Every structure is written in C-alpha cells, then in structure tokens.
PDB file of C-alpha atoms in Angstrom:
ATOM      1  CA  MET A   9      13.582  -9.430 -28.546  1.00  0.00           C
ATOM      2  CA  GLN A  10      14.764  -7.798 -25.302  1.00  0.00           C
ATOM      3  CA  LEU A  11      11.265  -6.492 -24.629  1.00  0.00           C
ATOM      4  CA  LEU A  12       9.777  -9.961 -25.170  1.00  0.00           C
ATOM      5  CA  THR A  13      12.338 -11.425 -22.797  1.00  0.00           C
ATOM      6  CA  ARG A  14      11.318  -8.926 -20.154  1.00  0.00           C
ATOM      7  CA  LEU A  15       7.603  -9.565 -20.481  1.00  0.00           C
ATOM      8  CA  GLU A  16       7.611 -13.310 -20.950  1.00  0.00           C
ATOM      9  CA  GLY A  17       8.912 -16.111 -18.776  1.00  0.00           C
ATOM     10  CA  ARG A  18       8.407 -14.553 -15.321  1.00  0.00           C
ATOM     11  CA  SER A  19       6.820 -17.303 -13.267  1.00  0.00           C
ATOM     12  CA  SER A  20       3.979 -16.760 -10.824  1.00  0.00           C
ATOM     13  CA  LEU A  21       4.829 -16.540  -7.131  1.00  0.00           C
ATOM     14  CA  LYS A  22       1.327 -17.604  -6.122  1.00  0.00           C
ATOM     15  CA  LYS A  23       2.423 -20.465  -3.839  1.00  0.00           C
ATOM     16  CA  LEU A  24       5.443 -18.738  -2.322  1.00  0.00           C
ATOM     17  CA  GLU A  25       4.163 -18.382   1.269  1.00  0.00           C
ATOM     18  CA  PRO A  26       0.506 -17.422   1.911  1.00  0.00           C
ATOM     19  CA  TYR A  27       1.104 -16.753   5.626  1.00  0.00           C
ATOM     20  CA  LEU A  28       3.175 -13.684   4.782  1.00  0.00           C
ATOM     21  CA  PHE A  29       0.510 -11.685   3.006  1.00  0.00           C
ATOM     22  CA  ALA A  30      -2.465  -9.885   4.463  1.00  0.00           C
ATOM     23  CA  GLU A  31      -4.952 -10.239   1.619  1.00  0.00           C
ATOM     24  CA  GLU A  32      -3.867 -11.744  -1.708  1.00  0.00           C
ATOM     25  CA  GLY A  33      -1.891 -14.562  -0.118  1.00  0.00           C
ATOM     26  CA  TYR A  34       1.059 -14.101  -2.475  1.00  0.00           C
ATOM     27  CA  PRO A  35       3.221 -11.374  -4.034  1.00  0.00           C
ATOM     28  CA  ILE A  36       2.727 -10.260  -7.608  1.00  0.00           C
ATOM     29  CA  HIS A  37       5.383  -8.926  -9.946  1.00  0.00           C
ATOM     30  CA  GLY A  38       6.065  -5.329  -8.980  1.00  0.00           C
ATOM     31  CA  ASP A  39       5.554  -5.849  -5.248  1.00  0.00           C
ATOM     32  CA  VAL A  40       8.170  -4.619  -2.784  1.00  0.00           C
ATOM     33  CA  VAL A  41       8.042  -6.411   0.559  1.00  0.00           C
ATOM     34  CA  GLU A  42       9.948  -5.054   3.554  1.00  0.00           C
ATOM     35  CA  PHE A  43      10.828  -7.348   6.480  1.00  0.00           C
ATOM     36  CA  HIS A  44      11.284  -4.995   9.446  1.00  0.00           C
ATOM     37  CA  GLY A  45      12.272  -5.781  13.006  1.00  0.00           C
ATOM     38  CA  PRO A  46      15.051  -5.939  15.594  1.00  0.00           C
ATOM     39  CA  GLU A  47      18.039  -8.212  15.178  1.00  0.00           C
ATOM     40  CA  GLY A  48      17.336 -11.831  16.067  1.00  0.00           C
ATOM     41  CA  THR A  49      13.644 -11.900  15.143  1.00  0.00           C
ATOM     42  CA  GLY A  50      13.885 -14.251  12.144  1.00  0.00           C
ATOM     43  CA  LYS A  51      14.095 -11.926   9.134  1.00  0.00           C
ATOM     44  CA  THR A  52      17.070 -13.625   7.460  1.00  0.00           C
ATOM     45  CA  GLU A  53      15.736 -17.042   8.443  1.00  0.00           C
ATOM     46  CA  MET A  54      12.472 -16.183   6.668  1.00  0.00           C
ATOM     47  CA  LEU A  55      14.468 -15.290   3.558  1.00  0.00           C
ATOM     48  CA  TYR A  56      16.086 -18.750   3.657  1.00  0.00           C
ATOM     49  CA  HIS A  57      12.581 -20.211   3.893  1.00  0.00           C
ATOM     50  CA  LEU A  58      11.479 -18.289   0.800  1.00  0.00           C
ATOM     51  CA  VAL A  59      14.681 -19.105  -1.112  1.00  0.00           C
ATOM     52  CA  VAL A  60      14.070 -22.813  -0.597  1.00  0.00           C
ATOM     53  CA  ARG A  61      10.431 -22.489  -1.670  1.00  0.00           C
ATOM     54  CA  CYS A  62      11.622 -20.826  -4.873  1.00  0.00           C
ATOM     55  CA  ILE A  63      14.444 -23.178  -5.863  1.00  0.00           C
ATOM     56  CA  LEU A  64      12.737 -26.457  -4.965  1.00  0.00           C
ATOM     57  CA  PRO A  65      11.458 -28.379  -8.026  1.00  0.00           C
ATOM     58  CA  LYS A  66       7.731 -28.274  -8.674  1.00  0.00           C
ATOM     59  CA  ALA A  67       7.564 -32.023  -8.066  1.00  0.00           C
ATOM     60  CA  GLY A  68       8.840 -31.350  -4.551  1.00  0.00           C
ATOM     61  CA  GLY A  69       6.322 -28.609  -3.800  1.00  0.00           C
ATOM     62  CA  GLY A  70       8.500 -25.684  -4.870  1.00  0.00           C
ATOM     63  CA  LEU A  71       8.132 -22.990  -7.518  1.00  0.00           C
ATOM     64  CA  GLU A  72      11.252 -23.974  -9.504  1.00  0.00           C
ATOM     65  CA  VAL A  73      12.200 -20.358 -10.180  1.00  0.00           C
ATOM     66  CA  SER A  74      15.504 -18.496  -9.975  1.00  0.00           C
ATOM     67  CA  LEU A  75      16.312 -15.617  -7.661  1.00  0.00           C
ATOM     68  CA  LEU A  76      19.129 -13.227  -6.836  1.00  0.00           C
ATOM     69  CA  PHE A  77      20.169 -12.670  -3.207  1.00  0.00           C
ATOM     70  CA  ILE A  78      22.223  -9.574  -2.345  1.00  0.00           C
ATOM     71  CA  ASP A  79      23.947  -9.901   1.032  1.00  0.00           C
ATOM     72  CA  THR A  80      24.984  -6.573   2.550  1.00  0.00           C
ATOM     73  CA  ASP A  81      25.100  -7.665   6.217  1.00  0.00           C
ATOM     74  CA  PHE A  82      27.463 -10.592   5.570  1.00  0.00           C
ATOM     75  CA  HIS A  83      25.026 -12.766   7.540  1.00  0.00           C
ATOM     76  CA  PHE A  84      24.331 -15.203   4.723  1.00  0.00           C
ATOM     77  CA  ASP A  85      25.088 -18.814   5.685  1.00  0.00           C
ATOM     78  CA  MET A  86      25.200 -21.247   2.755  1.00  0.00           C
ATOM     79  CA  LEU A  87      25.407 -24.249   5.081  1.00  0.00           C
ATOM     80  CA  ARG A  88      22.205 -23.140   6.808  1.00  0.00           C
ATOM     81  CA  LEU A  89      20.439 -22.781   3.458  1.00  0.00           C
ATOM     82  CA  VAL A  90      21.543 -26.254   2.349  1.00  0.00           C
ATOM     83  CA  THR A  91      20.375 -27.738   5.677  1.00  0.00           C
ATOM     84  CA  VAL A  92      16.877 -26.286   5.187  1.00  0.00           C
ATOM     85  CA  LEU A  93      16.898 -27.354   1.528  1.00  0.00           C
ATOM     86  CA  GLU A  94      17.877 -30.946   2.341  1.00  0.00           C
ATOM     87  CA  HIS A  95      15.058 -31.201   4.879  1.00  0.00           C
ATOM     88  CA  ARG A  96      12.474 -29.999   2.340  1.00  0.00           C
ATOM     89  CA  LEU A  97      13.582 -32.371  -0.407  1.00  0.00           C
ATOM     90  CA  CYS A  98      11.674 -35.656  -0.433  1.00  0.00           C
ATOM     91  CA  GLN A  99      14.680 -37.545  -1.777  1.00  0.00           C
ATOM     92  CA  SER A 100      17.845 -35.596  -1.133  1.00  0.00           C
ATOM     93  CA  SER A 101      20.844 -36.251  -3.349  1.00  0.00           C
ATOM     94  CA  GLU A 102      23.952 -34.267  -4.222  1.00  0.00           C
ATOM     95  CA  GLU A 103      22.827 -33.915  -7.830  1.00  0.00           C
ATOM     96  CA  LEU A 104      19.370 -32.644  -6.885  1.00  0.00           C
ATOM     97  CA  ILE A 105      20.813 -30.160  -4.401  1.00  0.00           C
ATOM     98  CA  LYS A 106      23.160 -28.858  -7.120  1.00  0.00           C
ATOM     99  CA  GLN A 107      20.202 -28.460  -9.495  1.00  0.00           C
ATOM    100  CA  CYS A 108      18.309 -26.459  -6.878  1.00  0.00           C
ATOM    101  CA  LEU A 109      21.296 -24.266  -6.024  1.00  0.00           C
ATOM    102  CA  GLY A 110      21.771 -23.649  -9.751  1.00  0.00           C
ATOM    103  CA  ARG A 111      18.668 -21.442  -9.493  1.00  0.00           C
ATOM    104  CA  PHE A 112      20.210 -19.381  -6.696  1.00  0.00           C
ATOM    105  CA  PHE A 113      22.510 -16.418  -7.388  1.00  0.00           C
ATOM    106  CA  LEU A 114      24.403 -14.728  -4.544  1.00  0.00           C
ATOM    107  CA  VAL A 115      26.121 -11.324  -4.524  1.00  0.00           C
ATOM    108  CA  THR A 116      27.798  -9.569  -1.576  1.00  0.00           C
ATOM    109  CA  CYS A 117      28.215  -5.801  -1.202  1.00  0.00           C
ATOM    110  CA  ASN A 118      30.226  -3.966   1.447  1.00  0.00           C
ATOM    111  CA  SER A 119      29.076  -0.378   0.868  1.00  0.00           C
ATOM    112  CA  SER A 120      26.142   1.562  -0.524  1.00  0.00           C
ATOM    113  CA  ALA A 121      28.324   2.609  -3.463  1.00  0.00           C
ATOM    114  CA  GLN A 122      29.062  -1.038  -4.270  1.00  0.00           C
ATOM    115  CA  LEU A 123      25.370  -1.894  -3.919  1.00  0.00           C
ATOM    116  CA  LEU A 124      24.547   0.873  -6.386  1.00  0.00           C
ATOM    117  CA  LEU A 125      27.127  -0.361  -8.912  1.00  0.00           C
ATOM    118  CA  THR A 126      25.819  -3.906  -8.494  1.00  0.00           C
ATOM    119  CA  LEU A 127      22.235  -2.846  -9.177  1.00  0.00           C
ATOM    120  CA  TYR A 128      23.339  -0.935 -12.284  1.00  0.00           C
ATOM    121  CA  SER A 129      25.032  -4.082 -13.582  1.00  0.00           C
ATOM    122  CA  LEU A 130      22.009  -6.375 -13.149  1.00  0.00           C
ATOM    123  CA  GLU A 131      20.027  -5.357 -16.228  1.00  0.00           C
ATOM    124  CA  ASN A 132      21.818  -7.764 -18.562  1.00  0.00           C
ATOM    125  CA  MET A 133      21.462 -10.569 -16.039  1.00  0.00           C
ATOM    126  CA  PHE A 134      17.700 -10.187 -15.694  1.00  0.00           C
ATOM    127  CA  CYS A 135      17.321  -9.784 -19.426  1.00  0.00           C
ATOM    128  CA  SER A 136      19.249 -12.977 -20.194  1.00  0.00           C
ATOM    129  CA  HIS A 137      17.674 -15.057 -17.378  1.00  0.00           C
ATOM    130  CA  PRO A 138      13.877 -14.919 -17.769  1.00  0.00           C
ATOM    131  CA  SER A 139      13.463 -17.461 -14.949  1.00  0.00           C
ATOM    132  CA  LEU A 140      14.836 -14.844 -12.507  1.00  0.00           C
ATOM    133  CA  CYS A 141      11.720 -13.330 -11.008  1.00  0.00           C
ATOM    134  CA  LEU A 142      12.700 -12.504  -7.439  1.00  0.00           C
ATOM    135  CA  LEU A 143      15.289 -10.203  -5.890  1.00  0.00           C
ATOM    136  CA  MET A 144      16.243 -10.280  -2.195  1.00  0.00           C
ATOM    137  CA  ILE A 145      18.360  -7.768  -0.289  1.00  0.00           C
ATOM    138  CA  ASP A 146      19.551  -8.442   3.255  1.00  0.00           C
ATOM    139  CA  SER A 147      19.560  -5.664   4.249  1.00  0.00           C
ATOM    140  CA  MET A 148      18.620  -2.250   2.903  1.00  0.00           C
ATOM    141  CA  SER A 149      19.644  -0.585   6.169  1.00  0.00           C
ATOM    142  CA  ALA A 150      23.127  -2.116   6.415  1.00  0.00           C
ATOM    143  CA  PHE A 151      24.948   1.084   5.428  1.00  0.00           C
ATOM    144  CA  TYR A 152      22.673   3.607   7.146  1.00  0.00           C
ATOM    145  CA  TRP A 153      25.112   4.747   9.825  1.00  0.00           C
ATOM    146  CA  ILE A 154      28.139   4.728   7.503  1.00  0.00           C
ATOM    147  CA  ASP A 155      26.308   6.839   4.910  1.00  0.00           C
ATOM    148  CA  ARG A 156      25.054   9.156   7.622  1.00  0.00           C
ATOM    149  CA  ALA A 157      28.618   9.720   8.875  1.00  0.00           C
ATOM    150  CA  ASN A 158      29.995  10.177   5.365  1.00  0.00           C
ATOM    151  CA  GLY A 159      27.288  12.714   4.503  1.00  0.00           C
ATOM    152  CA  GLY A 160      28.090  14.974   7.417  1.00  0.00           C
ATOM    153  CA  GLU A 161      25.219  17.250   8.404  1.00  0.00           C
ATOM    154  CA  ASN A 162      23.727  17.304   4.911  1.00  0.00           C
ATOM    155  CA  LEU A 163      20.702  14.971   4.787  1.00  0.00           C
ATOM    156  CA  SER A 164      20.721  14.969   0.985  1.00  0.00           C
ATOM    157  CA  LEU A 165      24.314  13.726   0.924  1.00  0.00           C
ATOM    158  CA  GLN A 166      23.580  11.155   3.621  1.00  0.00           C
ATOM    159  CA  GLU A 167      20.781   9.656   1.525  1.00  0.00           C
ATOM    160  CA  ALA A 168      22.293  10.158  -1.944  1.00  0.00           C
ATOM    161  CA  ASN A 169      23.469   6.581  -2.589  1.00  0.00           C
ATOM    162  CA  LEU A 170      20.353   4.990  -1.141  1.00  0.00           C
ATOM    163  CA  ARG A 171      18.087   7.209  -3.263  1.00  0.00           C
ATOM    164  CA  ARG A 172      20.006   6.169  -6.391  1.00  0.00           C
ATOM    165  CA  CYS A 173      19.736   2.525  -5.332  1.00  0.00           C
ATOM    166  CA  VAL A 174      15.964   2.897  -4.940  1.00  0.00           C
ATOM    167  CA  GLN A 175      15.675   4.532  -8.360  1.00  0.00           C
ATOM    168  CA  CYS A 176      17.594   1.646  -9.916  1.00  0.00           C
ATOM    169  CA  LEU A 177      15.499  -0.929  -8.044  1.00  0.00           C
ATOM    170  CA  GLU A 178      12.295   0.734  -9.180  1.00  0.00           C
ATOM    171  CA  LYS A 179      13.428   0.541 -12.806  1.00  0.00           C
ATOM    172  CA  LEU A 180      14.476  -3.128 -12.532  1.00  0.00           C
ATOM    173  CA  ILE A 181      11.219  -4.113 -10.836  1.00  0.00           C
ATOM    174  CA  ARG A 182       9.105  -2.283 -13.388  1.00  0.00           C
ATOM    175  CA  GLU A 183      10.928  -3.275 -16.565  1.00  0.00           C
ATOM    176  CA  TYR A 184      11.671  -6.899 -15.672  1.00  0.00           C
ATOM    177  CA  HIS A 185       8.477  -7.732 -13.768  1.00  0.00           C
ATOM    178  CA  LEU A 186      10.270  -8.637 -10.545  1.00  0.00           C
ATOM    179  CA  ALA A 187       9.235  -8.882  -6.915  1.00  0.00           C
ATOM    180  CA  LEU A 188      11.598  -7.555  -4.238  1.00  0.00           C
ATOM    181  CA  PHE A 189      12.017  -8.743  -0.659  1.00  0.00           C
ATOM    182  CA  ALA A 190      14.302  -6.637   1.542  1.00  0.00           C
ATOM    183  CA  THR A 191      15.069  -6.544   5.247  1.00  0.00           C
ATOM    184  CA  THR A 192      15.509  -3.455   7.408  1.00  0.00           C
ATOM    185  CA  GLN A 193      16.584  -3.447  11.020  1.00  0.00           C
ATOM    186  CA  THR A 194      14.904  -1.539  13.852  1.00  0.00           C
ATOM    187  CA  ILE A 195      17.443   1.119  14.786  1.00  0.00           C
ATOM    188  CA  MET A 196      15.084   4.030  15.417  1.00  0.00           C
ATOM    189  CA  ARG A 197      12.444   4.282  18.139  1.00  0.00           C
ATOM    190  CA  LYS A 198       9.328   6.389  17.722  1.00  0.00           C
ATOM    191  CA  SER A 199       9.228   9.291  20.180  1.00  0.00           C
ATOM    192  CA  SER A 200       6.078   9.795  22.245  1.00  0.00           C
ATOM    193  CA  ASN A 201       5.061  12.921  20.324  1.00  0.00           C
ATOM    194  CA  ALA A 202       5.932  11.665  16.839  1.00  0.00           C
ATOM    195  CA  VAL A 203       2.592  10.181  15.861  1.00  0.00           C
ATOM    196  CA  GLU A 204       1.628  10.924  12.274  1.00  0.00           C
ATOM    197  CA  SER A 205      -1.744  10.159  10.747  1.00  0.00           C
ATOM    198  CA  SER A 206      -0.085   8.627   7.687  1.00  0.00           C
ATOM    199  CA  ALA A 207       1.613   6.038   9.897  1.00  0.00           C
ATOM    200  CA  ARG A 208      -1.455   4.810  11.801  1.00  0.00           C
ATOM    201  CA  LEU A 209      -1.360   1.410  10.206  1.00  0.00           C
ATOM    202  CA  GLN A 210       2.263   0.890  11.140  1.00  0.00           C
ATOM    203  CA  ASP A 211       1.605   2.196  14.644  1.00  0.00           C
ATOM    204  CA  GLU A 212      -1.050  -0.480  15.106  1.00  0.00           C
ATOM    205  CA  ALA A 213       1.318  -3.169  13.863  1.00  0.00           C
ATOM    206  CA  ASP A 214       4.397  -2.092  15.794  1.00  0.00           C
ATOM    207  CA  GLY A 215       4.232   0.683  18.364  1.00  0.00           C
ATOM    208  CA  ASP A 216       7.972   1.348  18.097  1.00  0.00           C
ATOM    209  CA  TYR A 217       8.060   1.674  14.304  1.00  0.00           C
ATOM    210  CA  ARG A 218       9.664   4.807  12.910  1.00  0.00           C
ATOM    211  CA  PRO A 219      10.710   5.063   9.252  1.00  0.00           C
ATOM    212  CA  TYR A 220      14.272   6.291   8.907  1.00  0.00           C
ATOM    213  CA  LEU A 221      15.367   5.338   5.384  1.00  0.00           C
ATOM    214  CA  CYS A 222      14.846   7.820   2.564  1.00  0.00           C
ATOM    215  CA  LYS A 223      11.356   8.822   1.463  1.00  0.00           C
ATOM    216  CA  SER A 224      11.720   7.203  -1.971  1.00  0.00           C
ATOM    217  CA  TRP A 225      12.246   3.809  -0.276  1.00  0.00           C
ATOM    218  CA  GLN A 226       9.160   4.278   1.898  1.00  0.00           C
ATOM    219  CA  GLN A 227       7.107   5.113  -1.196  1.00  0.00           C
ATOM    220  CA  LEU A 228       8.332   2.033  -3.057  1.00  0.00           C
ATOM    221  CA  ILE A 229       7.101  -0.465  -0.426  1.00  0.00           C
ATOM    222  CA  THR A 230       3.798  -2.273  -1.063  1.00  0.00           C
ATOM    223  CA  HIS A 231       3.893  -4.654   1.934  1.00  0.00           C
ATOM    224  CA  ARG A 232       5.591  -4.193   5.298  1.00  0.00           C
ATOM    225  CA  ILE A 233       5.996  -7.218   7.562  1.00  0.00           C
ATOM    226  CA  PHE A 234       6.977  -6.628  11.181  1.00  0.00           C
ATOM    227  CA  PHE A 235       9.019  -9.330  12.926  1.00  0.00           C
ATOM    228  CA  SER A 236       9.072  -9.711  16.699  1.00  0.00           C
ATOM    229  CA  LYS A 237       9.756 -12.186  19.478  1.00  0.00           C
ATOM    230  CA  LEU A 238       6.773 -13.498  21.428  1.00  0.00           C
ATOM    231  CA  CYS A 239       6.913 -12.666  25.116  1.00  0.00           C
ATOM    232  CA  HIS A 240       4.478 -15.369  26.273  1.00  0.00           C
ATOM    233  CA  PRO A 241       6.272 -17.845  28.547  1.00  0.00           C
ATOM    234  CA  GLY A 242       6.090 -21.404  27.314  1.00  0.00           C
ATOM    235  CA  SER A 243       5.067 -20.411  23.789  1.00  0.00           C
ATOM    236  CA  ALA A 244       5.974 -23.100  21.274  1.00  0.00           C
ATOM    237  CA  LYS A 245       6.279 -20.619  18.432  1.00  0.00           C
ATOM    238  CA  GLY A 246       8.656 -17.987  19.778  1.00  0.00           C
ATOM    239  CA  PHE A 247       8.304 -15.436  16.954  1.00  0.00           C
ATOM    240  CA  SER A 248       5.562 -13.452  15.253  1.00  0.00           C
ATOM    241  CA  ILE A 249       4.937 -11.577  12.016  1.00  0.00           C
ATOM    242  CA  THR A 250       2.444  -8.782  11.467  1.00  0.00           C
ATOM    243  CA  SER A 251       1.840  -8.289   7.753  1.00  0.00           C
ATOM    244  CA  CYS A 252       0.530  -4.947   6.513  1.00  0.00           C
ATOM    245  CA  HIS A 253      -0.657  -4.166   3.005  1.00  0.00           C
ATOM    246  CA  ILE A 254       0.311  -0.510   2.604  1.00  0.00           C
ATOM    247  CA  HIS A 255      -2.370   0.453   0.065  1.00  0.00           C
ATOM    248  CA  ASN A 256      -5.527  -1.220   1.393  1.00  0.00           C
ATOM    249  CA  ASN A 257      -4.734  -1.160   5.135  1.00  0.00           C
ATOM    250  CA  SER A 258      -5.282  -4.898   5.652  1.00  0.00           C
ATOM    251  CA  VAL A 259      -3.344  -6.502   8.509  1.00  0.00           C
ATOM    252  CA  VAL A 260      -2.771 -10.148   9.463  1.00  0.00           C
ATOM    253  CA  LYS A 261      -0.722 -11.715  12.271  1.00  0.00           C
ATOM    254  CA  HIS A 262       0.881 -15.168  12.465  1.00  0.00           C
ATOM    255  CA  PRO A 263       3.202 -16.833  14.997  1.00  0.00           C
ATOM    256  CA  PHE A 264       6.072 -18.983  13.761  1.00  0.00           C
ATOM    257  CA  SER A 265       8.969 -20.997  15.110  1.00  0.00           C
ATOM    258  CA  ILE A 266      12.547 -21.563  13.940  1.00  0.00           C
ATOM    259  CA  SER A 267      13.963 -25.043  14.204  1.00  0.00           C
ATOM    260  CA  GLU A 268      17.069 -26.792  12.901  1.00  0.00           C
ATOM    261  CA  TYR A 269      15.131 -27.424   9.688  1.00  0.00           C
ATOM    262  CA  GLY A 270      13.794 -23.911   9.132  1.00  0.00           C
ATOM    263  CA  ILE A 271      10.600 -21.909   9.584  1.00  0.00           C
ATOM    264  CA  GLN A 272       7.404 -23.519  10.841  1.00  0.00           C
ATOM    265  CA  PHE A 273       4.059 -21.676  10.942  1.00  0.00           C
TER     266      PHE A 273
END
C-alpha cells in the first residue's frame, strides 16, 4: 500500500509556470530547480508566485496541489503570500482562502542540523499526503558560512550536513515522485582564471556564477535559473531570469516585474 501511495496521486505540474523553463515548459517529477542570484532579485517572490499557482483551485486557474515550504532564511511573509493569493482569486472569500492555504505546509529551520532532521522526518508526511508533489527550500545556502566556520579547515566537515541533506532530498524526490525548487544566494564571485569547460553554460548565463555548495548538490540540479536586476533605465520590468536546462544546454531569458500583487512576466 505504501508503494502505491508513492506512485499514485502525484499531480502534473504542467501548467505551473512555462516562462521558467527553457524547453519543456514545466517541471516533471524528479526535477530539481535552483533559483540562483544576489539578494533582492526576486527569488523568494517567485516562490510565492509558484505557491499561489499550486494552491489555487483548478476553477481559478491553479493546479490545486499541495506543497511543503521549508524556510531557512526566515524571510517568509505569510501576509505577502495571502496578498498575492487574494489578487489571483476571482472571488476572494475567507473560506476560499482557508481552503487554498490548507494545501500549503510551512516549516522553519535555523541550522543545517535541524534541516537534516526535518528532511528525515518527512517520509511519513509525503507517504500519507499523496497530493503533496512539490517541495520548496528557501534557501539551500542559508547555513553555508555557519557550517564553514563550524567545520574548521576540514572541507569534509564543513560540507557534512549539507551532503546528508542532499542524500535525503534525493531519496525523497526519487521515492515520492516530487519536484524540488530551492534558492541559493550569490556569495561567491568567479575569479578571472577560474573558467572551467564544464561550466560554459553557466558562464554564458551569468558571468559571475561560481558553484560553492557541495558537489552532490550540483549534481542533483536539473535546471538552474539565474535571477538578476535589469540595468536598463526606464525598464518597466526591472528583473530578469535566465533559465538553463543542465542536461541539454538549452537557455531562455525572460524579463519580469514585481508589483504589490506579485510577479508579472
């Protein structure tokens, strides 16, 4: 019965947000999508946009699926989410908003060790909630400097908790047919002589990109989406995404704006 629960009931994410994906137009179960960029470029705001698309009823243009949001940056703003949700609902009412938020699960973690324990505890939740098909983490890089300090000069110790978290995520994604969206912040700059052939695609998308999280995380990613601010004066959009499919090298760029009512492409 547990196996059937894992394999059945995971809804398609086909209409989640076609602008985010370079080729297919939507994530499939098993995809790991990284939102990467400096602070203030719209990564968390884009997660709110996707959350609302998921929890909206199908009659209102949503997917009507459940998701779990893990907040490690303590940036999550429930009032902001409800504001975006109310704007997207054709006929907003307290009861309808409660129904939508009933599909949204929120967890906060204040250390990589707590994140690891949380991930270990999620198996029963995903098994008992077949409508849960999406996992979001904001962000995967939140504890980078703390873990680096705690690990001393030993790189293996610095990365130990994150590697275990990635192993647990990989198992959850594979066994429960999930898709994962996670943010990482730009905290490393690529040096002028650090150009690697394996990173050509990322170099084209973002000249300052330099991977700094553990290798197992880099290998897990299927799509990397770079967030940036537009520098053109007078631009109505203000922000831009560059979406890269890691395995087939396809790239697509889209501008977007952030208003009181959310993301607009």
